[in-house]
PDB file of C-alpha atoms in Angstrom:
ATOM      1  CA  MET A 296     -88.269 123.279  77.166  1.00  0.00           C
ATOM      2  CA  HIS A 297     -89.563 126.392  78.777  1.00  0.00           C
ATOM      3  CA  SER A 298     -92.282 126.086  81.400  1.00  0.00           C
ATOM      4  CA  ILE A 299     -95.830 127.117  80.298  1.00  0.00           C
ATOM      5  CA  PHE A 300     -98.342 128.518  82.592  1.00  0.00           C
ATOM      6  CA  GLU A 301    -102.030 129.326  82.257  1.00  0.00           C
ATOM      7  CA  ILE A 302    -103.388 132.351  84.320  1.00  0.00           C
ATOM      8  CA  GLY A 303    -105.751 131.075  87.254  1.00  0.00           C
ATOM      9  CA  GLU A 304    -106.999 133.888  89.348  1.00  0.00           C
ATOM     10  CA  ILE A 305    -105.901 137.359  89.713  1.00  0.00           C
ATOM     11  CA  HIS A 306    -106.333 139.262  93.108  1.00  0.00           C
ATOM     12  CA  GLN A 307    -105.579 142.964  93.837  1.00  0.00           C
ATOM     13  CA  ILE A 308    -103.678 143.249  97.004  1.00  0.00           C
ATOM     14  CA  ASN A 309    -103.445 147.172  97.063  1.00  0.00           C
ATOM     15  CA  GLU A 310    -103.546 149.892  94.575  1.00  0.00           C
ATOM     16  CA  ARG A 311    -100.264 149.010  92.939  1.00  0.00           C
ATOM     17  CA  LEU A 312     -99.981 145.313  93.540  1.00  0.00           C
ATOM     18  CA  TRP A 313    -101.675 142.301  92.035  1.00  0.00           C
ATOM     19  CA  GLN A 314    -101.360 138.706  92.881  1.00  0.00           C
ATOM     20  CA  VAL A 315    -101.402 136.369  89.849  1.00  0.00           C
ATOM     21  CA  GLU A 316    -102.056 132.515  90.307  1.00  0.00           C
ATOM     22  CA  LEU A 317    -100.270 130.494  87.592  1.00  0.00           C
ATOM     23  CA  LEU A 318    -101.255 126.828  86.817  1.00  0.00           C
ATOM     24  CA  SER A 319     -98.677 124.756  85.106  1.00  0.00           C
ATOM     25  CA  THR A 320     -99.824 123.166  81.791  1.00  0.00           C
ATOM     26  CA  ILE A 321     -96.689 121.832  80.369  1.00  0.00           C
ATOM     27  CA  ASN A 322     -97.172 118.413  81.491  1.00  0.00           C
ATOM     28  CA  ASN A 323    -100.864 117.932  80.609  1.00  0.00           C
ATOM     29  CA  ASP A 324    -101.763 120.208  77.938  1.00  0.00           C
ATOM     30  CA  LYS A 325    -100.082 119.373  74.552  1.00  0.00           C
ATOM     31  CA  ARG A 326    -102.304 121.981  72.587  1.00  0.00           C
ATOM     32  CA  MET A 327    -101.050 124.759  74.726  1.00  0.00           C
ATOM     33  CA  THR A 328     -97.276 123.651  74.163  1.00  0.00           C
ATOM     34  CA  GLU A 329     -98.023 123.736  70.547  1.00  0.00           C
ATOM     35  CA  LEU A 330     -99.591 127.246  70.794  1.00  0.00           C
ATOM     36  CA  THR A 331     -96.596 128.475  72.752  1.00  0.00           C
ATOM     37  CA  ASP A 332     -93.933 126.874  70.234  1.00  0.00           C
ATOM     38  CA  TYR A 333     -95.952 128.616  67.383  1.00  0.00           C
ATOM     39  CA  ILE A 334     -95.938 131.928  69.016  1.00  0.00           C
ATOM     40  CA  ARG A 335     -92.093 131.697  69.913  1.00  0.00           C
ATOM     41  CA  GLN A 336     -91.330 130.624  66.178  1.00  0.00           C
ATOM     42  CA  HIS A 337     -93.255 133.506  64.554  1.00  0.00           C
ATOM     43  CA  THR A 338     -91.989 136.174  66.924  1.00  0.00           C
ATOM     44  CA  THR A 339     -88.289 135.506  66.518  1.00  0.00           C
ATOM     45  CA  LYS A 340     -88.184 134.580  62.894  1.00  0.00           C
ATOM     46  CA  SER A 341     -87.874 138.038  61.029  1.00  0.00           C
ATOM     47  CA  GLU A 342     -85.569 139.212  58.189  1.00  0.00           C
ATOM     48  CA  THR A 343     -86.501 143.078  58.933  1.00  0.00           C
ATOM     49  CA  HIS A 344     -84.052 145.563  60.236  1.00  0.00           C
ATOM     50  CA  PRO A 345     -83.595 145.397  64.096  1.00  0.00           C
ATOM     51  CA  TRP A 346     -84.975 148.893  64.623  1.00  0.00           C
ATOM     52  CA  PHE A 347     -88.267 147.567  63.060  1.00  0.00           C
ATOM     53  CA  ARG A 348     -87.982 144.420  65.257  1.00  0.00           C
ATOM     54  CA  LEU A 349     -87.586 146.529  68.512  1.00  0.00           C
ATOM     55  CA  ALA A 350     -90.428 148.926  67.465  1.00  0.00           C
ATOM     56  CA  GLU A 351     -92.734 145.909  66.904  1.00  0.00           C
ATOM     57  CA  LEU A 352     -91.845 144.419  70.305  1.00  0.00           C
ATOM     58  CA  PHE A 353     -92.612 147.803  71.962  1.00  0.00           C
ATOM     59  CA  LEU A 354     -96.025 147.885  70.080  1.00  0.00           C
ATOM     60  CA  GLN A 355     -96.686 144.189  71.146  1.00  0.00           C
ATOM     61  CA  MET A 356     -96.155 145.353  74.768  1.00  0.00           C
ATOM     62  CA  GLY A 357     -98.359 148.210  74.412  1.00  0.00           C
ATOM     63  CA  HIS A 358     -95.448 150.936  74.596  1.00  0.00           C
ATOM     64  CA  HIS A 359     -96.653 152.901  71.770  1.00  0.00           C
ATOM     65  CA  ASP A 360     -94.561 156.113  72.604  1.00  0.00           C
ATOM     66  CA  GLU A 361     -91.413 154.084  72.732  1.00  0.00           C
ATOM     67  CA  ALA A 362     -92.175 152.456  69.374  1.00  0.00           C
ATOM     68  CA  GLU A 363     -93.203 155.803  67.680  1.00  0.00           C
ATOM     69  CA  GLY A 364     -89.788 157.331  68.874  1.00  0.00           C
ATOM     70  CA  ILE A 365     -87.778 154.573  67.324  1.00  0.00           C
ATOM     71  CA  LEU A 366     -89.611 154.684  63.996  1.00  0.00           C
ATOM     72  CA  GLN A 367     -89.543 158.399  63.881  1.00  0.00           C
ATOM     73  CA  GLN A 368     -85.736 158.528  64.309  1.00  0.00           C
ATOM     74  CA  PHE A 369     -85.321 155.892  61.577  1.00  0.00           C
ATOM     75  CA  ALA A 370     -87.865 157.800  59.134  1.00  0.00           C
ATOM     76  CA  ASP A 371     -85.912 161.113  59.681  1.00  0.00           C
ATOM     77  CA  PHE A 372     -82.776 159.323  58.778  1.00  0.00           C
ATOM     78  CA  CYS A 373     -84.342 157.671  55.555  1.00  0.00           C
ATOM     79  CA  LEU A 374     -86.280 160.894  54.567  1.00  0.00           C
ATOM     80  CA  THR A 375     -82.758 162.554  54.406  1.00  0.00           C
ATOM     81  CA  TYR A 376     -80.782 159.888  52.681  1.00  0.00           C
ATOM     82  CA  ALA A 377     -83.280 157.468  50.947  1.00  0.00           C
ATOM     83  CA  PRO A 378     -86.683 159.183  50.679  1.00  0.00           C
ATOM     84  CA  ASP A 379     -87.859 156.623  48.009  1.00  0.00           C
ATOM     85  CA  SER A 380     -86.642 153.551  49.815  1.00  0.00           C
ATOM     86  CA  MET A 381     -88.728 150.565  51.134  1.00  0.00           C
ATOM     87  CA  SER A 382     -87.278 151.392  54.591  1.00  0.00           C
ATOM     88  CA  TYR A 383     -88.789 154.823  54.525  1.00  0.00           C
ATOM     89  CA  ALA A 384     -92.165 153.321  53.375  1.00  0.00           C
ATOM     90  CA  LYS A 385     -91.871 150.802  56.279  1.00  0.00           C
ATOM     91  CA  CYS A 386     -91.102 153.453  58.756  1.00  0.00           C
ATOM     92  CA  LEU A 387     -94.245 155.387  57.580  1.00  0.00           C
ATOM     93  CA  HIS A 388     -96.293 152.132  57.719  1.00  0.00           C
ATOM     94  CA  GLY A 389     -94.954 151.464  61.361  1.00  0.00           C
ATOM     95  CA  LEU A 390     -95.805 155.115  62.389  1.00  0.00           C
ATOM     96  CA  GLY A 391     -99.117 154.513  60.963  1.00  0.00           C
ATOM     97  CA  LEU A 392     -99.556 151.443  63.156  1.00  0.00           C
ATOM     98  CA  THR A 393     -98.656 153.400  66.266  1.00  0.00           C
ATOM     99  CA  GLN A 394    -101.274 156.098  65.412  1.00  0.00           C
ATOM    100  CA  GLN A 395    -103.914 153.443  64.687  1.00  0.00           C
ATOM    101  CA  LEU A 396    -103.277 151.746  68.019  1.00  0.00           C
ATOM    102  CA  GLN A 397    -103.436 155.117  69.979  1.00  0.00           C
ATOM    103  CA  GLY A 398    -106.835 155.991  68.133  1.00  0.00           C
ATOM    104  CA  ASP A 399    -105.617 158.557  65.637  1.00  0.00           C
ATOM    105  CA  PHE A 400    -107.245 157.151  62.731  1.00  0.00           C
ATOM    106  CA  SER A 401    -106.928 160.119  60.441  1.00  0.00           C
ATOM    107  CA  LYS A 402    -103.243 160.468  60.840  1.00  0.00           C
ATOM    108  CA  ALA A 403    -102.862 156.547  60.547  1.00  0.00           C
ATOM    109  CA  LEU A 404    -104.756 156.688  57.175  1.00  0.00           C
ATOM    110  CA  SER A 405    -102.366 159.549  56.020  1.00  0.00           C
ATOM    111  CA  LEU A 406     -99.245 157.536  56.915  1.00  0.00           C
ATOM    112  CA  PHE A 407    -100.329 154.359  55.126  1.00  0.00           C
ATOM    113  CA  GLU A 408    -101.389 156.187  52.042  1.00  0.00           C
ATOM    114  CA  GLN A 409     -97.831 157.844  51.993  1.00  0.00           C
ATOM    115  CA  ALA A 410     -96.356 154.500  52.275  1.00  0.00           C
ATOM    116  CA  LEU A 411     -98.239 153.149  49.269  1.00  0.00           C
ATOM    117  CA  GLN A 412     -97.255 156.218  47.209  1.00  0.00           C
ATOM    118  CA  ILE A 413     -93.532 155.489  47.972  1.00  0.00           C
ATOM    119  CA  TYR A 414     -93.577 151.810  47.570  1.00  0.00           C
ATOM    120  CA  THR A 415     -95.565 150.667  44.591  1.00  0.00           C
ATOM    121  CA  ILE A 416     -94.256 146.995  43.950  1.00  0.00           C
ATOM    122  CA  PRO A 417     -97.277 144.558  44.548  1.00  0.00           C
ATOM    123  CA  ASP A 418     -95.602 142.338  47.097  1.00  0.00           C
ATOM    124  CA  LYS A 419     -96.528 141.240  50.653  1.00  0.00           C
ATOM    125  CA  PHE A 420     -95.575 144.430  52.075  1.00  0.00           C
ATOM    126  CA  ARG A 421     -97.890 146.562  49.900  1.00  0.00           C
ATOM    127  CA  ALA A 422    -100.811 143.972  50.600  1.00  0.00           C
ATOM    128  CA  THR A 423     -99.906 144.513  54.210  1.00  0.00           C
ATOM    129  CA  VAL A 424    -100.332 148.311  53.929  1.00  0.00           C
ATOM    130  CA  TYR A 425    -103.661 147.818  52.077  1.00  0.00           C
ATOM    131  CA  ASN A 426    -104.705 145.400  54.894  1.00  0.00           C
ATOM    132  CA  ASP A 427    -103.977 147.981  57.607  1.00  0.00           C
ATOM    133  CA  LEU A 428    -105.702 150.721  55.615  1.00  0.00           C
ATOM    134  CA  GLY A 429    -108.733 148.387  55.611  1.00  0.00           C
ATOM    135  CA  LYS A 430    -108.626 147.857  59.454  1.00  0.00           C
ATOM    136  CA  THR A 431    -108.400 151.607  60.199  1.00  0.00           C
ATOM    137  CA  HIS A 432    -111.360 152.373  57.993  1.00  0.00           C
ATOM    138  CA  PHE A 433    -113.247 149.311  59.617  1.00  0.00           C
ATOM    139  CA  SER A 434    -112.448 150.937  62.978  1.00  0.00           C
ATOM    140  CA  VAL A 435    -114.231 154.164  62.000  1.00  0.00           C
ATOM    141  CA  GLY A 436    -117.219 152.427  60.502  1.00  0.00           C
ATOM    142  CA  ASN A 437    -116.161 153.034  56.979  1.00  0.00           C
ATOM    143  CA  TYR A 438    -117.026 149.343  56.008  1.00  0.00           C
ATOM    144  CA  SER A 439    -117.238 149.851  52.237  1.00  0.00           C
ATOM    145  CA  THR A 440    -113.929 151.569  51.945  1.00  0.00           C
ATOM    146  CA  ALA A 441    -112.524 149.037  54.411  1.00  0.00           C
ATOM    147  CA  LEU A 442    -113.700 146.224  52.014  1.00  0.00           C
ATOM    148  CA  LEU A 443    -112.138 147.811  48.987  1.00  0.00           C
ATOM    149  CA  ASN A 444    -108.747 147.937  50.528  1.00  0.00           C
ATOM    150  CA  TYR A 445    -108.982 144.435  51.893  1.00  0.00           C
ATOM    151  CA  LYS A 446    -109.939 143.235  48.415  1.00  0.00           C
ATOM    152  CA  LYS A 447    -106.770 144.866  47.136  1.00  0.00           C
ATOM    153  CA  SER A 448    -104.768 143.290  49.521  1.00  0.00           C
ATOM    154  CA  LEU A 449    -106.316 139.946  48.657  1.00  0.00           C
ATOM    155  CA  GLU A 450    -105.704 140.615  44.876  1.00  0.00           C
ATOM    156  CA  ILE A 451    -101.903 140.919  45.665  1.00  0.00           C
ATOM    157  CA  LEU A 452    -101.766 137.965  48.120  1.00  0.00           C
ATOM    158  CA  GLU A 453    -103.623 135.397  46.001  1.00  0.00           C
ATOM    159  CA  THR A 454    -100.613 135.861  43.419  1.00  0.00           C
ATOM    160  CA  ILE A 455     -97.941 135.443  45.765  1.00  0.00           C
ATOM    161  CA  ILE A 456     -96.388 132.021  46.172  1.00  0.00           C
ATOM    162  CA  ASP A 457     -95.275 131.951  49.715  1.00  0.00           C
ATOM    163  CA  SER A 458     -94.968 129.285  52.450  1.00  0.00           C
ATOM    164  CA  ASP A 459     -96.355 131.732  54.916  1.00  0.00           C
ATOM    165  CA  LEU A 460    -100.125 131.694  54.406  1.00  0.00           C
ATOM    166  CA  ARG A 461    -101.041 133.828  57.366  1.00  0.00           C
ATOM    167  CA  PRO A 462    -101.494 137.152  55.829  1.00  0.00           C
ATOM    168  CA  LEU A 463    -103.873 135.405  53.166  1.00  0.00           C
ATOM    169  CA  ILE A 464    -105.817 133.739  56.063  1.00  0.00           C
ATOM    170  CA  LEU A 465    -106.179 136.906  57.917  1.00  0.00           C
ATOM    171  CA  CYS A 466    -107.234 138.930  54.817  1.00  0.00           C
ATOM    172  CA  TYR A 467    -110.137 136.230  54.165  1.00  0.00           C
ATOM    173  CA  ALA A 468    -111.313 136.837  57.819  1.00  0.00           C
ATOM    174  CA  TYR A 469    -111.168 140.581  57.688  1.00  0.00           C
ATOM    175  CA  ILE A 470    -113.365 140.498  54.349  1.00  0.00           C
ATOM    176  CA  GLY A 471    -115.645 138.137  55.933  1.00  0.00           C
ATOM    177  CA  GLU A 472    -116.083 140.298  59.058  1.00  0.00           C
ATOM    178  CA  THR A 473    -116.566 143.320  56.948  1.00  0.00           C
ATOM    179  CA  TYR A 474    -119.206 141.751  54.974  1.00  0.00           C
ATOM    180  CA  LEU A 475    -120.863 140.608  58.236  1.00  0.00           C
ATOM    181  CA  ARG A 476    -120.894 144.405  59.360  1.00  0.00           C
ATOM    182  CA  LEU A 477    -122.492 145.257  56.111  1.00  0.00           C
ATOM    183  CA  GLY A 478    -125.140 142.705  56.777  1.00  0.00           C
ATOM    184  CA  LYS A 479    -124.204 140.321  54.066  1.00  0.00           C
ATOM    185  CA  ALA A 480    -124.090 137.026  56.115  1.00  0.00           C
ATOM    186  CA  ARG A 481    -123.647 134.677  53.172  1.00  0.00           C
ATOM    187  CA  ASP A 482    -120.626 136.632  51.798  1.00  0.00           C
ATOM    188  CA  ALA A 483    -119.175 136.574  55.352  1.00  0.00           C
ATOM    189  CA  GLN A 484    -119.690 132.843  55.645  1.00  0.00           C
ATOM    190  CA  PHE A 485    -118.061 132.359  52.234  1.00  0.00           C
ATOM    191  CA  TYR A 486    -114.828 134.249  53.190  1.00  0.00           C
ATOM    192  CA  VAL A 487    -114.546 133.111  56.901  1.00  0.00           C
ATOM    193  CA  LYS A 488    -114.929 129.573  55.708  1.00  0.00           C
ATOM    194  CA  LYS A 489    -111.926 130.042  53.720  1.00  0.00           C
ATOM    195  CA  ALA A 490    -110.027 131.419  56.588  1.00  0.00           C
ATOM    196  CA  ILE A 491    -110.990 128.589  58.827  1.00  0.00           C
ATOM    197  CA  ALA A 492    -110.182 125.872  56.185  1.00  0.00           C
ATOM    198  CA  ILE A 493    -106.501 127.097  55.800  1.00  0.00           C
ATOM    199  CA  GLY A 494    -106.128 128.296  59.226  1.00  0.00           C
ATOM    200  CA  GLN A 495    -106.902 124.998  60.894  1.00  0.00           C
ATOM    201  CA  LYS A 496    -103.867 123.673  59.018  1.00  0.00           C
ATOM    202  CA  VAL A 497    -101.489 126.495  59.837  1.00  0.00           C
ATOM    203  CA  PHE A 498    -102.509 127.490  63.367  1.00  0.00           C
ATOM    204  CA  PRO A 499    -102.405 125.560  66.494  1.00  0.00           C
ATOM    205  CA  SER A 500    -105.987 124.218  67.459  1.00  0.00           C
ATOM    206  CA  VAL A 501    -106.241 126.618  70.563  1.00  0.00           C
ATOM    207  CA  HIS A 502    -105.054 129.755  68.617  1.00  0.00           C
ATOM    208  CA  PRO A 503    -107.175 132.787  69.418  1.00  0.00           C
ATOM    209  CA  HIS A 504    -107.646 133.568  65.630  1.00  0.00           C
ATOM    210  CA  LEU A 505    -109.636 130.416  65.339  1.00  0.00           C
ATOM    211  CA  ALA A 506    -111.760 131.496  68.330  1.00  0.00           C
ATOM    212  CA  ILE A 507    -112.394 134.859  66.635  1.00  0.00           C
ATOM    213  CA  TRP A 508    -113.429 133.119  63.333  1.00  0.00           C
ATOM    214  CA  TYR A 509    -115.612 130.639  64.927  1.00  0.00           C
ATOM    215  CA  THR A 510    -117.421 133.482  66.613  1.00  0.00           C
ATOM    216  CA  LEU A 511    -117.828 135.228  63.151  1.00  0.00           C
ATOM    217  CA  MET A 512    -119.150 132.134  61.793  1.00  0.00           C
ATOM    218  CA  GLY A 513    -121.556 131.725  64.758  1.00  0.00           C
ATOM    219  CA  GLU A 514    -122.812 135.321  64.157  1.00  0.00           C
ATOM    220  CA  ALA A 515    -123.200 134.840  60.399  1.00  0.00           C
ATOM    221  CA  TYR A 516    -125.169 131.781  61.032  1.00  0.00           C
ATOM    222  CA  ARG A 517    -127.397 133.549  63.606  1.00  0.00           C
ATOM    223  CA  MET A 518    -128.050 136.288  61.198  1.00  0.00           C
ATOM    224  CA  THR A 519    -129.519 133.609  58.812  1.00  0.00           C
ATOM    225  CA  ALA A 520    -131.392 132.100  61.594  1.00  0.00           C
ATOM    226  CA  ASP A 521    -129.456 128.948  61.355  1.00  0.00           C
ATOM    227  CA  PHE A 522    -129.283 128.768  65.057  1.00  0.00           C
ATOM    228  CA  THR A 523    -127.907 124.995  65.193  1.00  0.00           C
ATOM    229  CA  ASN A 524    -124.864 125.799  63.234  1.00  0.00           C
ATOM    230  CA  ALA A 525    -124.528 129.086  65.073  1.00  0.00           C
ATOM    231  CA  THR A 526    -124.522 127.209  68.470  1.00  0.00           C
ATOM    232  CA  GLN A 527    -122.006 124.774  67.218  1.00  0.00           C
ATOM    233  CA  PHE A 528    -119.463 127.492  66.111  1.00  0.00           C
ATOM    234  CA  TYR A 529    -119.942 129.593  69.362  1.00  0.00           C
ATOM    235  CA  GLU A 530    -119.260 126.310  71.329  1.00  0.00           C
ATOM    236  CA  LYS A 531    -116.075 125.819  69.375  1.00  0.00           C
ATOM    237  CA  ALA A 532    -115.110 129.353  70.087  1.00  0.00           C
ATOM    238  CA  LEU A 533    -115.885 128.882  73.765  1.00  0.00           C
ATOM    239  CA  LYS A 534    -113.582 125.945  74.096  1.00  0.00           C
ATOM    240  CA  ILE A 535    -110.593 127.777  72.769  1.00  0.00           C
ATOM    241  CA  LYS A 536    -111.328 130.901  74.691  1.00  0.00           C
ATOM    242  CA  GLU A 537    -111.482 128.801  78.031  1.00  0.00           C
ATOM    243  CA  LYS A 538    -107.945 127.785  77.299  1.00  0.00           C
ATOM    244  CA  TYR A 539    -106.188 131.081  76.919  1.00  0.00           C
ATOM    245  CA  LEU A 540    -108.578 133.529  78.846  1.00  0.00           C
ATOM    246  CA  PRO A 541    -108.920 133.922  82.739  1.00  0.00           C
ATOM    247  CA  PRO A 542    -111.915 132.171  83.906  1.00  0.00           C
ATOM    248  CA  ASP A 543    -113.553 135.449  84.852  1.00  0.00           C
ATOM    249  CA  HIS A 544    -112.852 137.381  81.599  1.00  0.00           C
ATOM    250  CA  VAL A 545    -115.647 139.420  80.161  1.00  0.00           C
ATOM    251  CA  GLU A 546    -115.175 137.979  76.604  1.00  0.00           C
ATOM    252  CA  LEU A 547    -116.160 134.582  78.109  1.00  0.00           C
ATOM    253  CA  GLY A 548    -119.299 136.035  79.588  1.00  0.00           C
ATOM    254  CA  HIS A 549    -120.300 137.316  76.168  1.00  0.00           C
ATOM    255  CA  THR A 550    -119.763 133.929  74.519  1.00  0.00           C
ATOM    256  CA  LEU A 551    -121.703 132.103  77.224  1.00  0.00           C
ATOM    257  CA  SER A 552    -124.563 134.650  76.973  1.00  0.00           C
ATOM    258  CA  GLU A 553    -124.704 134.304  73.202  1.00  0.00           C
ATOM    259  CA  LEU A 554    -124.929 130.507  73.703  1.00  0.00           C
ATOM    260  CA  GLY A 555    -127.775 131.104  76.262  1.00  0.00           C
ATOM    261  CA  LEU A 556    -129.702 133.050  73.740  1.00  0.00           C
ATOM    262  CA  LEU A 557    -129.144 130.571  70.935  1.00  0.00           C
ATOM    263  CA  ASN A 558    -130.254 127.673  72.916  1.00  0.00           C
ATOM    264  CA  GLU A 559    -133.422 129.733  73.960  1.00  0.00           C
ATOM    265  CA  LYS A 560    -134.013 129.923  70.165  1.00  0.00           C
ATOM    266  CA  LEU A 561    -133.735 126.107  69.886  1.00  0.00           C
ATOM    267  CA  ASN A 562    -136.113 125.809  73.043  1.00  0.00           C
ATOM    268  CA  ASN A 563    -133.120 124.039  74.843  1.00  0.00           C
ATOM    269  CA  TYR A 564    -134.265 125.905  77.955  1.00  0.00           C
ATOM    270  CA  SER A 565    -132.269 123.837  80.546  1.00  0.00           C
ATOM    271  CA  SER A 566    -128.926 124.464  78.596  1.00  0.00           C
ATOM    272  CA  ALA A 567    -129.959 128.197  77.878  1.00  0.00           C
ATOM    273  CA  LEU A 568    -130.368 128.589  81.763  1.00  0.00           C
ATOM    274  CA  SER A 569    -127.034 126.970  82.396  1.00  0.00           C
ATOM    275  CA  TYR A 570    -125.150 129.276  79.951  1.00  0.00           C
ATOM    276  CA  HIS A 571    -126.854 132.280  81.279  1.00  0.00           C
ATOM    277  CA  GLU A 572    -126.040 131.435  84.988  1.00  0.00           C
ATOM    278  CA  LYS A 573    -122.305 130.946  84.045  1.00  0.00           C
ATOM    279  CA  ALA A 574    -122.432 134.344  82.273  1.00  0.00           C
ATOM    280  CA  LEU A 575    -123.870 136.141  85.110  1.00  0.00           C
ATOM    281  CA  GLN A 576    -121.338 134.581  87.462  1.00  0.00           C
ATOM    282  CA  ILE A 577    -118.587 136.193  85.322  1.00  0.00           C
ATOM    283  CA  ARG A 578    -120.238 139.424  85.034  1.00  0.00           C
ATOM    284  CA  ASN A 579    -120.774 139.749  88.827  1.00  0.00           C
ATOM    285  CA  LYS A 580    -116.968 139.108  89.320  1.00  0.00           C
ATOM    286  CA  SER A 581    -115.630 141.437  86.392  1.00  0.00           C
ATOM    287  CA  LEU A 582    -118.236 144.169  86.467  1.00  0.00           C
ATOM    288  CA  SER A 583    -119.357 146.766  89.180  1.00  0.00           C
ATOM    289  CA  SER A 584    -122.740 146.209  90.831  1.00  0.00           C
ATOM    290  CA  ASN A 585    -124.331 149.131  89.112  1.00  0.00           C
ATOM    291  CA  HIS A 586    -122.958 148.424  85.597  1.00  0.00           C
ATOM    292  CA  PRO A 587    -125.762 148.379  82.986  1.00  0.00           C
ATOM    293  CA  ASP A 588    -124.826 145.060  81.575  1.00  0.00           C
ATOM    294  CA  LEU A 589    -125.721 143.274  84.974  1.00  0.00           C
TER     295      LEU A 589
END
């Protein structure tokens, strides 16, 4: 059994040194233990080539240049000896992810399209590429095109019999979020509800994905002026975020602020004031004194 710690407070000692206070949770928080076990299981279980796993690790650590270097070497090899192979398509997809994460969305789109041209079998990998095409279009505000790609991914995923339901769940959530950005709150609710219904059975109860989807549902209900349901979902999101985020994280401040506004709509002024005060405390800690959000 590995020890599990929660980040308490972070203090800057000097320009290059930070002090991080860790709080042990292994003895008193079963849900965090479940979350850690889940993450460990799904980051070590892989049948892909070691080069891809190493590149994925670098991407998760934020070392995009190292990931790109590994993938480019493998891509050059595949281009010479197996230009029509799935391995080459995976290299192009991986390189697209590095460009996406570095903000070069045009190059990312080009690499994803090349991967689709090479690998045409309608399986989980092709669905993944469509999904990443959708995410890239979403990032630049092309919501209608993003939706088309997400639905191509969904069309494949719904025909696959697989014990791993995570890609399907995420696709539902992405479609719901895209409908939300298009101003179609009812459609958004339909797909995010699907993600939540399956996700609650698959993911640990404090998984960050659930917090994101609860927030999306809250936003969708707020758009339809259903402030009671909106409040309930934002509260669910807050409970999870308080588990995995530092106590002064800006994201917590945003959620508290939304809850304050929703309680104002419901005429719960005492609760609204409490949420706004907590949000302000976090913003005072995390933002400079002249920041426009204060």
